Coordinates of C-alpha atoms in Angstrom, one line a residue:
X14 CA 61.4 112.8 102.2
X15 CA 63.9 114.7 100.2
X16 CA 65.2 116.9 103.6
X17 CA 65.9 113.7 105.2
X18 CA 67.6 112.1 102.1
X19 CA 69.2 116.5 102.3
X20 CA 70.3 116.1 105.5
X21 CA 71.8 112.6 105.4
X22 CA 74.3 113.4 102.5
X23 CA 75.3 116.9 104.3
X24 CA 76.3 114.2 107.4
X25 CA 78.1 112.3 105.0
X26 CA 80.0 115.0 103.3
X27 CA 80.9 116.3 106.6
X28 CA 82.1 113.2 108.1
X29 CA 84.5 112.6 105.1
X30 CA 85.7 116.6 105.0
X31 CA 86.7 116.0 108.7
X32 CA 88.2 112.6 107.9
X33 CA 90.2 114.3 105.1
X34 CA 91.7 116.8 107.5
X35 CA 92.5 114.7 110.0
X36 CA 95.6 113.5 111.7
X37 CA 97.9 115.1 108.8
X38 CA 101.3 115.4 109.3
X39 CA 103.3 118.0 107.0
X40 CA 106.5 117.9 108.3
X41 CA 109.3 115.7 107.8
X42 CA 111.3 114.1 110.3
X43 CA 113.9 116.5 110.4
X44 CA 111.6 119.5 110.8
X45 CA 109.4 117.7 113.0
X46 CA 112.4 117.3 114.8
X47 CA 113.4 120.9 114.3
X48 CA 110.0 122.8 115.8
X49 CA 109.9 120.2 118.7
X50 CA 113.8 122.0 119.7
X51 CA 112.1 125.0 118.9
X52 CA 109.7 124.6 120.8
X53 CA 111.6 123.2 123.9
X54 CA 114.1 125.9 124.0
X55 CA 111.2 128.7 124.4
X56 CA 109.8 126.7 127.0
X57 CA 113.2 126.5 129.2
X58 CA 113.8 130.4 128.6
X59 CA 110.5 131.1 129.7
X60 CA 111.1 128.6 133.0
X61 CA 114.2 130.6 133.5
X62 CA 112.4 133.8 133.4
X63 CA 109.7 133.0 135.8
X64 CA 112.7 131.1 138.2
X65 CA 114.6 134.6 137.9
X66 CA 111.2 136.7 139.2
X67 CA 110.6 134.0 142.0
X68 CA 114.2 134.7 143.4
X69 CA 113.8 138.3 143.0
X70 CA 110.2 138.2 145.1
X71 CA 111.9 136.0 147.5
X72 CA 115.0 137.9 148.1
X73 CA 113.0 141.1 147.9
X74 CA 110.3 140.0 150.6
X75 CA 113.1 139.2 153.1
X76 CA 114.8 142.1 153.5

């Protein structure tokens, strides 16, 4: 009886460590704000980047 009783309370202590973890947001508004720029600006230098190697395969393959 006492593994079921065991294995019950391990469900329950690993329901509420998940629960705790959860959805938490550090950041304030302003740095949330901040790393979503940051994030953004990486993206358009790598779109650039792979724009830039297209354009060089294109003009490269024509010649």
């Amino acid at each position: 009886m006492t593994r079921g009783n065991q294995r019950d309370n391990d469900r329950a202590k690993a329901q509420k460590k998940a629960n705790a973890t959860k959805g938490k947001n550090t950041q304030t508004g302003s740095q949330f704000q901040k790393s979503k720029e940051d994030a953004a600006s990486i993206m358009r230098e790598k779109q650039r980047k792979a724009d830039e190697k297209k354009a060089a395969e294109t003009a490269g393959g024509k010649k």
